[in-house]
Tab-separated table of C-alpha atoms in Angstrom:
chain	number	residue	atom	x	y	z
A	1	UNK	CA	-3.795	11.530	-15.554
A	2	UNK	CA	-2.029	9.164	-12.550
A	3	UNK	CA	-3.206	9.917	-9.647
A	4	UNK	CA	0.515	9.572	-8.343
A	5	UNK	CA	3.201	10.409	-11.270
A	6	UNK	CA	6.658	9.364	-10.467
A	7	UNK	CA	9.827	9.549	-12.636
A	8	UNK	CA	10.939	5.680	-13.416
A	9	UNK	CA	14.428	6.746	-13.707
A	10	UNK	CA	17.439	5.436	-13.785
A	11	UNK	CA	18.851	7.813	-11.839
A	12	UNK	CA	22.689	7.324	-11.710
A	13	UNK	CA	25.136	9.411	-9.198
A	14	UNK	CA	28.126	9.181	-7.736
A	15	UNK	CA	29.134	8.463	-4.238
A	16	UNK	CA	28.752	11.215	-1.627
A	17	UNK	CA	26.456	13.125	-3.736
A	18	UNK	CA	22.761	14.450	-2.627
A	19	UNK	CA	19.917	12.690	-4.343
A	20	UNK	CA	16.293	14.309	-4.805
A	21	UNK	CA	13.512	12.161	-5.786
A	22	UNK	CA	10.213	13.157	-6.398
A	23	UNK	CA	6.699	12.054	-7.085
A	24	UNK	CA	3.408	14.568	-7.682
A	25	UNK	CA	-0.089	14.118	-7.127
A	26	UNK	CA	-3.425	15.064	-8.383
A	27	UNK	CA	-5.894	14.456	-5.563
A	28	UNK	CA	-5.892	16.786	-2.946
A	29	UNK	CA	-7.399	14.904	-0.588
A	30	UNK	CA	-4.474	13.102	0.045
A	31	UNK	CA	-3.233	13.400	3.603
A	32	UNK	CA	0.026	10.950	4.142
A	33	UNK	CA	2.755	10.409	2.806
A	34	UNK	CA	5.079	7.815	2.711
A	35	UNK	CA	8.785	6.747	0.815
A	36	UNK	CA	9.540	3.076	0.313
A	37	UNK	CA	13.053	1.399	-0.497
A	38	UNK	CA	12.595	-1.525	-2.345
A	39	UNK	CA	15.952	-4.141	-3.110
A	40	UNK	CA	15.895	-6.084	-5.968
A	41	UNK	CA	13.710	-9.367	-5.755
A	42	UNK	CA	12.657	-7.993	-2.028
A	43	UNK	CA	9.580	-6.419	-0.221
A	44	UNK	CA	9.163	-1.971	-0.106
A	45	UNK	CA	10.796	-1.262	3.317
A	46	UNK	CA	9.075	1.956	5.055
A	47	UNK	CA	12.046	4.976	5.189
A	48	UNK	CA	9.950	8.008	5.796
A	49	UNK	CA	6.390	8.770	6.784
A	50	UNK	CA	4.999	12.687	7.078
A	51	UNK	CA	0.915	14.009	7.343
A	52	UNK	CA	1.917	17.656	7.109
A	53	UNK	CA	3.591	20.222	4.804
A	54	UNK	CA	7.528	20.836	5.767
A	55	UNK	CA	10.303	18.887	6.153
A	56	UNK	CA	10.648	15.400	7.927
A	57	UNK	CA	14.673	14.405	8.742
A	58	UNK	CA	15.990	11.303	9.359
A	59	UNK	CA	19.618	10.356	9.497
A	60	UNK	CA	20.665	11.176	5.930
A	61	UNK	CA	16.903	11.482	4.863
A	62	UNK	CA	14.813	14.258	4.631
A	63	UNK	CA	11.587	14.193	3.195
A	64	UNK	CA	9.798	17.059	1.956
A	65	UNK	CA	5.423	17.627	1.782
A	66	UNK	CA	4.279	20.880	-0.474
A	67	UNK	CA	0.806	20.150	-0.287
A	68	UNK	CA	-0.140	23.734	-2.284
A	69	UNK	CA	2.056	22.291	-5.180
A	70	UNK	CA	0.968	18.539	-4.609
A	71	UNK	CA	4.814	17.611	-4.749
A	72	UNK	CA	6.615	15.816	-2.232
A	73	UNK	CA	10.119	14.975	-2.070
A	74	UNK	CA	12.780	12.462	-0.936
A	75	UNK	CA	16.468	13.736	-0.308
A	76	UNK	CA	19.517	11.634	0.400
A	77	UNK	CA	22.569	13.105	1.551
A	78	UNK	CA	25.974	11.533	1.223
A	79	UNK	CA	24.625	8.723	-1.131
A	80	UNK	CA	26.235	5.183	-0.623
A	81	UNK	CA	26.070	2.760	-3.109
A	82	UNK	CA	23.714	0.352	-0.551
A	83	UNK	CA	21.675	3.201	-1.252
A	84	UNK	CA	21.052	1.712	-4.749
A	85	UNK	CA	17.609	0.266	-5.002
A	86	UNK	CA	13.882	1.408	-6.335
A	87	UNK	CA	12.613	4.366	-4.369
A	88	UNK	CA	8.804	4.529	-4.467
A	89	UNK	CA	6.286	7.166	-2.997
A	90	UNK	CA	3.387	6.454	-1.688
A	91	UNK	CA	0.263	8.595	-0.480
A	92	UNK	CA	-3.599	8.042	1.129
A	93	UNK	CA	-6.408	9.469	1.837
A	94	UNK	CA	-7.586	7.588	5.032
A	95	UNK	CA	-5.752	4.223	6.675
A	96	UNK	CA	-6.611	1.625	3.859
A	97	UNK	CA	-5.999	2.699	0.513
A	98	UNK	CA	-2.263	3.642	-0.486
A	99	UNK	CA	-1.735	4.943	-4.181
A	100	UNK	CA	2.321	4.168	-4.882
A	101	UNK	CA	4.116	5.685	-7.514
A	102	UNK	CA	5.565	3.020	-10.250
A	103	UNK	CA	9.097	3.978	-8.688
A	104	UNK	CA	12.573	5.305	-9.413
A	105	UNK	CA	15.213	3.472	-9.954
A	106	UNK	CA	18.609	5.092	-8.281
A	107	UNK	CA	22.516	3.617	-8.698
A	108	UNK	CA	24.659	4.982	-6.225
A	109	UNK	CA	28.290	4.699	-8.319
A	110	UNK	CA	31.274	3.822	-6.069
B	1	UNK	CA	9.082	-6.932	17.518
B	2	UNK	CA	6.523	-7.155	14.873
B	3	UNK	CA	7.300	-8.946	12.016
B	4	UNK	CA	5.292	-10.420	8.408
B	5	UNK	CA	6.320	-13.906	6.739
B	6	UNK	CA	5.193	-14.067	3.530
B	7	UNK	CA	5.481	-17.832	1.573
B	8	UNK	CA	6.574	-19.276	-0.920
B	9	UNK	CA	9.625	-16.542	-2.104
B	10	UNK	CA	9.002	-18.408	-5.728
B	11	UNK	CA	6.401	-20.025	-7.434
B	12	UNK	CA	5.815	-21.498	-10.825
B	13	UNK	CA	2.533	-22.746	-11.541
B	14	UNK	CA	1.050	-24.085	-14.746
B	15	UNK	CA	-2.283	-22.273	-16.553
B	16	UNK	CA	-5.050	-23.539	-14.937
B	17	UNK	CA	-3.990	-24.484	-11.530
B	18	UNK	CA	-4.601	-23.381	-8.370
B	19	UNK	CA	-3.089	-21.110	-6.044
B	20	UNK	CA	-2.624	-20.586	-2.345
B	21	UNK	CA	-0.276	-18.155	-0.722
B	22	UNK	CA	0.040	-17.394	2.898
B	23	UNK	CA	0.627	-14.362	4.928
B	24	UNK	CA	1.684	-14.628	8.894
B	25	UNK	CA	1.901	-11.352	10.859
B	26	UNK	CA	3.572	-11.679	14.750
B	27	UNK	CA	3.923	-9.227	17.376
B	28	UNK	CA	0.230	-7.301	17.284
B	29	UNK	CA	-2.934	-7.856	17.082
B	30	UNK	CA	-5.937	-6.854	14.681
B	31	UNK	CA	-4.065	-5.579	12.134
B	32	UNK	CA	-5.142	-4.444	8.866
B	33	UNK	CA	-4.112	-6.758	6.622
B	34	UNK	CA	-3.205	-6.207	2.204
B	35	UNK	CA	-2.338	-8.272	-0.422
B	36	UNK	CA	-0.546	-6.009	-3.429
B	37	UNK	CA	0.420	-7.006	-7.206
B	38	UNK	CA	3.386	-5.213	-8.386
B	39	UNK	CA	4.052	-5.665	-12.151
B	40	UNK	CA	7.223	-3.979	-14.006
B	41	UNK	CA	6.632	0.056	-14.558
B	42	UNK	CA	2.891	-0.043	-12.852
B	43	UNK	CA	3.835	0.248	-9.597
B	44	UNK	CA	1.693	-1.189	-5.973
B	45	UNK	CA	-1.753	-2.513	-7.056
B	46	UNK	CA	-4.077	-3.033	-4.283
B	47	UNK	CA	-5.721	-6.159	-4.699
B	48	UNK	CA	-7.822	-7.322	-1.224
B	49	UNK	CA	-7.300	-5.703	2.348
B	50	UNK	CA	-9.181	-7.297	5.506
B	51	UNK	CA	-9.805	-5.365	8.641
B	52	UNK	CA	-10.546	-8.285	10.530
B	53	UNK	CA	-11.662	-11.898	11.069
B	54	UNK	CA	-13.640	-12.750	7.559
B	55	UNK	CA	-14.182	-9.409	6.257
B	56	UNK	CA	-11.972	-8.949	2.998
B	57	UNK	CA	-12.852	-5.828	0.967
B	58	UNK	CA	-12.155	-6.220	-3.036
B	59	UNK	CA	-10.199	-3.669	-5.137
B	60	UNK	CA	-9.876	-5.261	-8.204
B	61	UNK	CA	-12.516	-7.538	-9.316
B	62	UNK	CA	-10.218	-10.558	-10.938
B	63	UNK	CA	-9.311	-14.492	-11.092
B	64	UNK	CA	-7.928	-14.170	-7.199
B	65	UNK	CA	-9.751	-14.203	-3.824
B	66	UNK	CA	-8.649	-13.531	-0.542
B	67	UNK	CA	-9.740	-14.845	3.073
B	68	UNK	CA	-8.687	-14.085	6.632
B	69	UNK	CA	-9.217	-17.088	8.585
B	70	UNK	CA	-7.765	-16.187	11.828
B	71	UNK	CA	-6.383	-12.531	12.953
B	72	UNK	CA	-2.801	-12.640	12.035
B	73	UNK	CA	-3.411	-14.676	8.122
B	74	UNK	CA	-4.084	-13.577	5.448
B	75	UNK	CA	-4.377	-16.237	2.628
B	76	UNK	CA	-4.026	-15.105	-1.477
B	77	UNK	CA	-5.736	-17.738	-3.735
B	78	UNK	CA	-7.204	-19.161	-6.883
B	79	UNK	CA	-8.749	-21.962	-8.425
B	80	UNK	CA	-7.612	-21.624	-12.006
B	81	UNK	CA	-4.396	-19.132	-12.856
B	82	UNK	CA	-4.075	-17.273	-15.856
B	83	UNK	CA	-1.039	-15.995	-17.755
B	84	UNK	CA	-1.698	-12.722	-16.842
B	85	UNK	CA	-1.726	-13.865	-13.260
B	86	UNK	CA	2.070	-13.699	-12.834
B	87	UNK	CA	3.699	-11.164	-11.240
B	88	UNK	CA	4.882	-10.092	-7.674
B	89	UNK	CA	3.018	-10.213	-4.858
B	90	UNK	CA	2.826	-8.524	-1.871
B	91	UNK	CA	1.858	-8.851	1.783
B	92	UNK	CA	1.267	-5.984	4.344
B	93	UNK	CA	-0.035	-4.790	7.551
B	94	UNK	CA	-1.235	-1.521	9.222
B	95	UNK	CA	-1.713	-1.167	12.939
B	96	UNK	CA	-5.509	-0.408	13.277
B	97	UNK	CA	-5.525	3.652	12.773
B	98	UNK	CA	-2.221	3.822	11.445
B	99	UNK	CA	-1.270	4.883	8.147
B	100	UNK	CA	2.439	3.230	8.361
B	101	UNK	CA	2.381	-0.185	6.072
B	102	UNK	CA	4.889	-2.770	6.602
B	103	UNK	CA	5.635	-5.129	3.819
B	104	UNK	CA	6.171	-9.009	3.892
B	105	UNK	CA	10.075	-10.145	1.141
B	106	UNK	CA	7.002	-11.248	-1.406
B	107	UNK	CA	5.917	-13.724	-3.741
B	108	UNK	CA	7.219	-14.040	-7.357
B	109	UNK	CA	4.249	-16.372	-8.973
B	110	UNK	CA	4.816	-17.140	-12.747
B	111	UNK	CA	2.625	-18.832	-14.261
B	112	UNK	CA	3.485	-20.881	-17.683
C-alpha cells in the first residue's frame, strides 16, 4: 500500500462548477499537509498548507484535514479553466521529508 | 522576495555523459535545500536534501550525487547517465523549521 494514494484522474468539469480532490494516507504520523498546482512543463506551486484537522480557506480554496479518516481534501469553487493543471497532495512527518501523491489531473471546460 | 532559479529548462544528454544542474535560491538564508525526480504517474521522488553548507543527506541510493557548495546552491550531478536517468527534475527550498516547500520551473533531462 502507498503511503499517499491519490486519484490520477482526468477529472473534467465545466466552468463555474465546485471541484473536490482528494488524496488518503496510511501513516498516521503524518502532521502537514500541503496542495500543489502544477502547469504543464512547470514547477508544483504551493496553494494550501494546514497542520490541523478542519478546514483551511483561501480565496476560492478550501482545504480540508480529517486526520481520524486519514483523508484530506482540496475544494475549488467557481472553477476557471486557468484552473486546469495537475493538482498534487502532499504530506510529512517532520520538515524534510514530503510524500506527494502521483497527482490529479483536472480540465476546467469553458 | 524569495525566489529559486533552477537551470537548464531542457537538457538532452547522450548515455554515458555527465551531468551538472544548478539550483540558486535568493532572498533567505540557510535554507533547506531538495532536489526531486518526478516521472509520469509516480509522483515527487525525493532524491538528496542538504540542510546546510556540505551536508547532503541521500534518499535514493542511485547514478546521481548532490553537493552544496555555498548556502544558497544546490548542484544535481553525474559522471555517467543512464537511460533510466531521464525524467523531470526538481529544485526546492524550506525555510529552516518550516514545512512550506517552494519549487524551482525544473529540469527536463533526457537522456538518449
Amino acid at each position: 500500500q502507498k503511503e499517499v494514494e491519490q486519484d490520477p484522474g482526468p477529472l473534467s468539469v465545466p466552468e463555474g462548477a465546485i471541484v473536490s480532490l482528494n488524496c488518503t494516507y496510511s501513516n498516521s504520523a503524518f502532521q502537514y499537509f500541503m496542495w500543489y498546482r502544477q502547469y504543464s512543463r512547470k514547477g508544483p506551486e504551493l496553494l494550501m498548507y494546514t497542520y490541523s484537522s478542519g478546514n483551511k480557506e483561501d480565496g476560492r480554496f478550501t482545504a480540508q484535514v480529517d486526520k481520524s479518516s486519514k483523508y484530506i481534501s482540496l475544494f475549488i469553487r467557481d472553477s476557471q479553466p486557468s484552473d486546469s493543471a495537475t493538482y498534487l497532495c502532499a504530506m510529512s512527518v517532520g520538515t524534510y521529508k514530503y510524500i506527494f501523491g502521483t497527482g490529479t489531473r483536472l480540465k476546467v471546460l469553458a | 522576495s524569495q525566489t529559486i532559479h533552477q537551470w537548464p529548462a531542457t537538457l538532452v544528454q547522450p548515455v554515458g555523459s555527465p551531468l551538472s544542474l544548478e539550483c540558486t535560491v535568493e532572498g533567505t538564508s540557510n535554507p533547506n535545500l531538495y532536489w526531486y525526480r518526478q516521472a509520469a504517474g509516480r509522483g515527487l521522488q525525493l532524491l538528496f536534501y542538504s540542510v546546510g553548507i556540505g551536508q547532503i543527506s541521500s534518499e535514493v541510493p542511485q547514478n546521481l550525487s548532490a553537493s552544496r557548495p555555498q548556502d544558497r546552491q544546490f548542484i544535481l550531478s553525474s559522471k555517467k547517465l543512464l537511460l533510466s536517468d531521464s525524467g523531470f527534475y526538481l529544485c526546492a527550498w524550506t525555510s529552516t523549521g518550516s514545512t512550506e516547500a517552494f519549487f524551482g520551473q525544473g529540469t527536463r533531462l533526457t537522456v538518449v
